[in-house]
Amino acid sequence: MAIQDGNSCCVCRIGSCLHESFKKQVLCSMITGHDRHDKSPPSGPVSGDDEALAQRLRSLDARLDAVIEKKETAKEAENASADRSGIGQALRLSSEFGAGIIAGAGLGWGIDRVFGTSPWGMIILFMLGFCAGLMNVVRASGMMSKKHGS
Amino acid sequence: MASPIEQFEIKKIVSFGKIGGHEIAFTNSAAYMMLAVALILLLMIYGTRSRSLIPGRIQALAEMAYEFVANTVRESAGHDGMRFMPLVFSLFMFVLTCNLVGMIPGTFTVTSHLIVTAALAALVILTVIIFGIAKHGTHFFGLFVPSGVHPLMLIILVPIEVISFVSRPISLSVRLFANMLAGHIALKIFAGFVATLLFAGGWAILSPLPLALTVALTALEMLVAVLQAYVFAVLTCIYLHDALHPGH
């Protein structure tokens, strides 16, 4: 009678849990699993019943894992698509290049002013600014593609 | 046709007198900044007030904003970057709210002024430099020395890296400022065409064209407003990541 009671209880729990949140389901299966170990007497037909129950619990766990995993991958895909918005990339890359040149020219102008080396500081750093701008672009686009490749 | 740059004019509301030859005044720019901060405070305080398990609309909005920024910080700056979460969240919300408030016709767009975005970018880059030096000491300058390069190449590469670092606050501030400025000017010009065409006799038939374009541009500007706030937050995270982990 007690076994019968426990059995129906487990079924009812699992049944009702299917409509509730995932956390509760996992918790529920843990609790019922615990109950099973505590209460079930080691007799022939009962252990077979127990076995079936354990089987069901395992399959439920597997299904739960699959659902959670699916949810997570969907979330990741969503994040990736948010990053990929092309206009954002385009705006970023163009401003990176311009900023490198402006920074180089500004630094060169400052060095010339401080050390009186006009016009060499500006000429050299202006060119290096182009390099820096290009490197910014390569780095920014490389970072993007690496993120999306993975 | 009204001048397309009239909307960016700074007007004094209250003047507090002069300090060292500079007039200190409460301007429309300051007023809109305070409006943005007030809106954020309202959203956050009202949104977190009930703290129900099933969030209402405002709470859902507040939680979404928080989780969005938290995920961005975790992805771009790593888990130890979460200590900068308050900074990044404040910056993101401020830029986003200023951009969106600016989308309401007749309002002033705070982020369309270079001085505002430059101040925000300076805040970010100074945080990176001060935190980087405080945490790593001189090791922080290893940021400028790419590893695995022939020493002779370093003569060229180190200046390039330095320029690249200096260009960061520039690109950060100029991008936001230029996007907001250009977008609002374009909107104003196309909206101006509608009025001009309407009063140009037979050409009035064509006036729905710029109107349709204005509607489309408004949608685009909404996208840009949100996107630029996001890009600002992401780049802040990437730069903070450099402060946390200097070597390449």
mmCIF file of N, CA and C in Angstrom, chain A residues 75 79 82-83 85 87-88 91-93 95-96 99-100 102-104 107 125 128-129 131-132 135-136 139 143 147, chain B residues 71 75-76 156-157 159-164 166-167 170-171 175 179 220 223-224 227-228 230-231 235 238-239 248:
data_model
loop_
_atom_site.group_PDB
_atom_site.id
_atom_site.type_symbol
_atom_site.label_atom_id
_atom_site.label_comp_id
_atom_site.label_asym_id
_atom_site.label_seq_id
_atom_site.Cartn_x
_atom_site.Cartn_y
_atom_site.Cartn_z
ATOM 1 N N LYS A 75 20.042 31.243 -26.818
ATOM 2 C CA LYS A 75 20.452 32.510 -26.234
ATOM 3 C C LYS A 75 21.755 32.995 -26.857
ATOM 4 N N ASN A 79 22.631 36.416 -28.985
ATOM 5 C CA ASN A 79 23.695 37.367 -28.679
ATOM 6 C C ASN A 79 24.547 37.637 -29.913
ATOM 7 N N ALA A 82 22.979 39.872 -32.355
ATOM 8 C CA ALA A 82 22.949 41.258 -31.902
ATOM 9 C C ALA A 82 24.275 41.953 -32.199
ATOM 10 N N ASP A 83 25.379 41.189 -32.063
ATOM 11 C CA ASP A 83 26.696 41.775 -32.316
ATOM 12 C C ASP A 83 26.908 42.029 -33.797
ATOM 13 N N SER A 85 25.211 43.124 -36.187
ATOM 14 C CA SER A 85 24.558 44.193 -36.934
ATOM 15 C C SER A 85 25.613 44.979 -37.703
ATOM 16 N N ILE A 87 25.844 47.670 -39.530
ATOM 17 C CA ILE A 87 26.044 49.117 -39.481
ATOM 18 C C ILE A 87 26.954 49.487 -38.312
ATOM 19 N N GLY A 88 26.808 48.764 -37.212
ATOM 20 C CA GLY A 88 27.653 49.028 -36.040
ATOM 21 C C GLY A 88 29.120 48.775 -36.358
ATOM 22 N N LEU A 91 30.479 51.512 -38.771
ATOM 23 C CA LEU A 91 30.744 52.771 -38.083
ATOM 24 C C LEU A 91 31.997 52.653 -37.228
ATOM 25 N N ARG A 92 32.141 51.494 -36.604
ATOM 26 C CA ARG A 92 33.276 51.313 -35.721
ATOM 27 C C ARG A 92 34.585 51.332 -36.504
ATOM 28 N N LEU A 93 34.627 50.544 -37.581
ATOM 29 C CA LEU A 93 35.874 50.429 -38.343
ATOM 30 C C LEU A 93 36.286 51.778 -38.926
ATOM 31 N N SER A 95 35.594 54.805 -37.917
ATOM 32 C CA SER A 95 36.063 55.781 -36.929
ATOM 33 C C SER A 95 37.402 55.362 -36.331
ATOM 34 N N GLU A 96 37.652 54.033 -36.270
ATOM 35 C CA GLU A 96 38.950 53.583 -35.738
ATOM 36 C C GLU A 96 40.088 54.102 -36.615
ATOM 37 N N ALA A 99 40.498 57.914 -36.291
ATOM 38 C CA ALA A 99 41.030 58.295 -34.978
ATOM 39 C C ALA A 99 42.536 58.057 -34.911
ATOM 40 N N GLY A 100 43.018 56.982 -35.561
ATOM 41 C CA GLY A 100 44.457 56.710 -35.556
ATOM 42 C C GLY A 100 45.230 57.851 -36.197
ATOM 43 N N ILE A 102 44.202 61.001 -36.653
ATOM 44 C CA ILE A 102 44.086 62.218 -35.846
ATOM 45 C C ILE A 102 45.025 62.148 -34.645
ATOM 46 N N ALA A 103 45.076 60.996 -33.989
ATOM 47 C CA ALA A 103 45.932 60.849 -32.817
ATOM 48 C C ALA A 103 47.398 61.005 -33.201
ATOM 49 N N GLY A 104 47.800 60.400 -34.345
ATOM 50 C CA GLY A 104 49.183 60.505 -34.792
ATOM 51 C C GLY A 104 49.558 61.949 -35.098
ATOM 52 N N LEU A 107 49.725 64.001 -31.854
ATOM 53 C CA LEU A 107 50.932 63.729 -31.076
ATOM 54 C C LEU A 107 52.142 64.374 -31.735
ATOM 55 N N LEU A 125 55.088 61.110 -37.286
ATOM 56 C CA LEU A 125 53.985 60.570 -36.501
ATOM 57 C C LEU A 125 52.679 60.530 -37.299
ATOM 58 N N LEU A 128 53.012 57.289 -39.017
ATOM 59 C CA LEU A 128 52.790 56.225 -38.031
ATOM 60 C C LEU A 128 51.314 56.187 -37.619
ATOM 61 N N GLY A 129 50.679 57.362 -37.658
ATOM 62 C CA GLY A 129 49.245 57.416 -37.351
ATOM 63 C C GLY A 129 48.437 56.608 -38.345
ATOM 64 N N CYS A 131 49.570 54.007 -39.913
ATOM 65 C CA CYS A 131 49.818 52.602 -39.537
ATOM 66 C C CYS A 131 48.940 52.216 -38.349
ATOM 67 N N ALA A 132 48.897 53.107 -37.362
ATOM 68 C CA ALA A 132 48.127 52.803 -36.153
ATOM 69 C C ALA A 132 46.652 52.659 -36.501
ATOM 70 N N MET A 135 46.141 49.425 -38.134
ATOM 71 C CA MET A 135 46.243 48.341 -37.160
ATOM 72 C C MET A 135 44.978 48.275 -36.303
ATOM 73 N N ASN A 136 44.442 49.447 -35.967
ATOM 74 C CA ASN A 136 43.178 49.479 -35.216
ATOM 75 C C ASN A 136 42.098 48.734 -35.971
ATOM 76 N N ARG A 139 42.719 45.012 -36.080
ATOM 77 C CA ARG A 139 42.468 44.451 -34.761
ATOM 78 C C ARG A 139 40.965 44.378 -34.489
ATOM 79 N N MET A 143 38.938 40.921 -34.137
ATOM 80 C CA MET A 143 38.222 40.614 -32.907
ATOM 81 C C MET A 143 36.792 40.186 -33.226
ATOM 82 N N LYS A 147 35.207 36.366 -32.732
ATOM 83 C CA LYS A 147 34.047 36.209 -31.863
ATOM 84 C C LYS A 147 32.947 35.414 -32.575
ATOM 85 N N ASN B 71 25.736 41.086 -19.183
ATOM 86 C CA ASN B 71 26.235 40.103 -20.154
ATOM 87 C C ASN B 71 27.339 40.697 -21.016
ATOM 88 N N GLU B 75 31.092 39.265 -21.170
ATOM 89 C CA GLU B 75 31.645 38.772 -22.423
ATOM 90 C C GLU B 75 32.914 39.512 -22.820
ATOM 91 N N SER B 76 32.900 40.844 -22.662
ATOM 92 C CA SER B 76 34.003 41.644 -23.204
ATOM 93 C C SER B 76 35.111 41.885 -22.201
ATOM 94 N N ILE B 156 59.619 50.831 -34.298
ATOM 95 C CA ILE B 156 58.450 51.317 -35.045
ATOM 96 C C ILE B 156 57.160 50.951 -34.332
ATOM 97 N N LEU B 157 57.120 49.725 -33.793
ATOM 98 C CA LEU B 157 55.846 49.217 -33.278
ATOM 99 C C LEU B 157 55.404 49.919 -32.000
ATOM 100 N N PRO B 159 55.859 53.145 -30.976
ATOM 101 C CA PRO B 159 55.106 54.385 -31.271
ATOM 102 C C PRO B 159 53.729 54.116 -31.868
ATOM 103 N N ILE B 160 53.645 53.089 -32.731
ATOM 104 C CA ILE B 160 52.343 52.790 -33.328
ATOM 105 C C ILE B 160 51.348 52.373 -32.253
ATOM 106 N N GLU B 161 51.826 51.540 -31.326
ATOM 107 C CA GLU B 161 50.935 51.100 -30.252
ATOM 108 C C GLU B 161 50.506 52.284 -29.383
ATOM 109 N N VAL B 162 51.468 53.200 -29.140
ATOM 110 C CA VAL B 162 51.132 54.372 -28.318
ATOM 111 C C VAL B 162 50.073 55.212 -29.031
ATOM 112 N N ILE B 163 50.289 55.427 -30.342
ATOM 113 C CA ILE B 163 49.304 56.210 -31.098
ATOM 114 C C ILE B 163 47.960 55.496 -31.087
ATOM 115 N N SER B 164 48.006 54.182 -31.232
ATOM 116 C CA SER B 164 46.773 53.404 -31.234
ATOM 117 C C SER B 164 46.023 53.585 -29.914
ATOM 118 N N VAL B 166 46.347 56.209 -27.873
ATOM 119 C CA VAL B 166 45.861 57.592 -27.790
ATOM 120 C C VAL B 166 44.606 57.769 -28.647
ATOM 121 N N SER B 167 44.539 56.990 -29.749
ATOM 122 C CA SER B 167 43.393 57.155 -30.658
ATOM 123 C C SER B 167 42.105 56.600 -30.063
ATOM 124 N N ILE B 170 39.711 59.163 -28.741
ATOM 125 C CA ILE B 170 39.261 59.980 -29.875
ATOM 126 C C ILE B 170 38.182 59.245 -30.646
ATOM 127 N N SER B 171 38.466 57.961 -30.982
ATOM 128 C CA SER B 171 37.471 57.225 -31.768
ATOM 129 C C SER B 171 36.196 57.026 -30.960
ATOM 130 N N ARG B 175 33.054 59.018 -32.657
ATOM 131 C CA ARG B 175 32.041 58.159 -33.262
ATOM 132 C C ARG B 175 30.647 58.513 -32.753
ATOM 133 N N ASN B 179 27.923 60.468 -35.156
ATOM 134 C CA ASN B 179 26.691 59.763 -35.503
ATOM 135 C C ASN B 179 25.462 60.554 -35.115
ATOM 136 N N LEU B 220 15.878 54.605 -38.622
ATOM 137 C CA LEU B 220 17.319 54.356 -38.646
ATOM 138 C C LEU B 220 18.005 55.041 -37.468
ATOM 139 N N LEU B 223 17.663 53.183 -34.320
ATOM 140 C CA LEU B 223 18.626 52.074 -34.305
ATOM 141 C C LEU B 223 20.004 52.591 -33.925
ATOM 142 N N VAL B 224 20.419 53.697 -34.572
ATOM 143 C CA VAL B 224 21.753 54.248 -34.319
ATOM 144 C C VAL B 224 21.871 54.693 -32.854
ATOM 145 N N LEU B 227 22.312 51.580 -30.854
ATOM 146 C CA LEU B 227 23.548 50.910 -31.249
ATOM 147 C C LEU B 227 24.775 51.648 -30.738
ATOM 148 N N GLN B 228 24.750 52.970 -30.822
ATOM 149 C CA GLN B 228 25.920 53.741 -30.397
ATOM 150 C C GLN B 228 26.131 53.627 -28.895
ATOM 151 N N TYR B 230 25.339 51.021 -27.199
ATOM 152 C CA TYR B 230 25.865 49.669 -27.025
ATOM 153 C C TYR B 230 27.346 49.611 -27.385
ATOM 154 N N VAL B 231 27.698 50.239 -28.528
ATOM 155 C CA VAL B 231 29.100 50.224 -28.957
ATOM 156 C C VAL B 231 29.974 50.926 -27.921
ATOM 157 N N LEU B 235 33.041 48.971 -26.141
ATOM 158 C CA LEU B 235 34.429 49.429 -26.245
ATOM 159 C C LEU B 235 34.978 49.771 -24.867
ATOM 160 N N ILE B 238 36.076 46.584 -23.481
ATOM 161 C CA ILE B 238 37.302 46.066 -24.096
ATOM 162 C C ILE B 238 38.517 46.819 -23.547
ATOM 163 N N TYR B 239 38.398 48.129 -23.391
ATOM 164 C CA TYR B 239 39.515 48.904 -22.865
ATOM 165 C C TYR B 239 39.772 48.566 -21.404
ATOM 166 N N HIS B 248 49.837 41.209 -24.065
ATOM 167 C CA HIS B 248 49.054 40.788 -25.224
ATOM 168 C C HIS B 248 48.821 39.289 -25.230
#
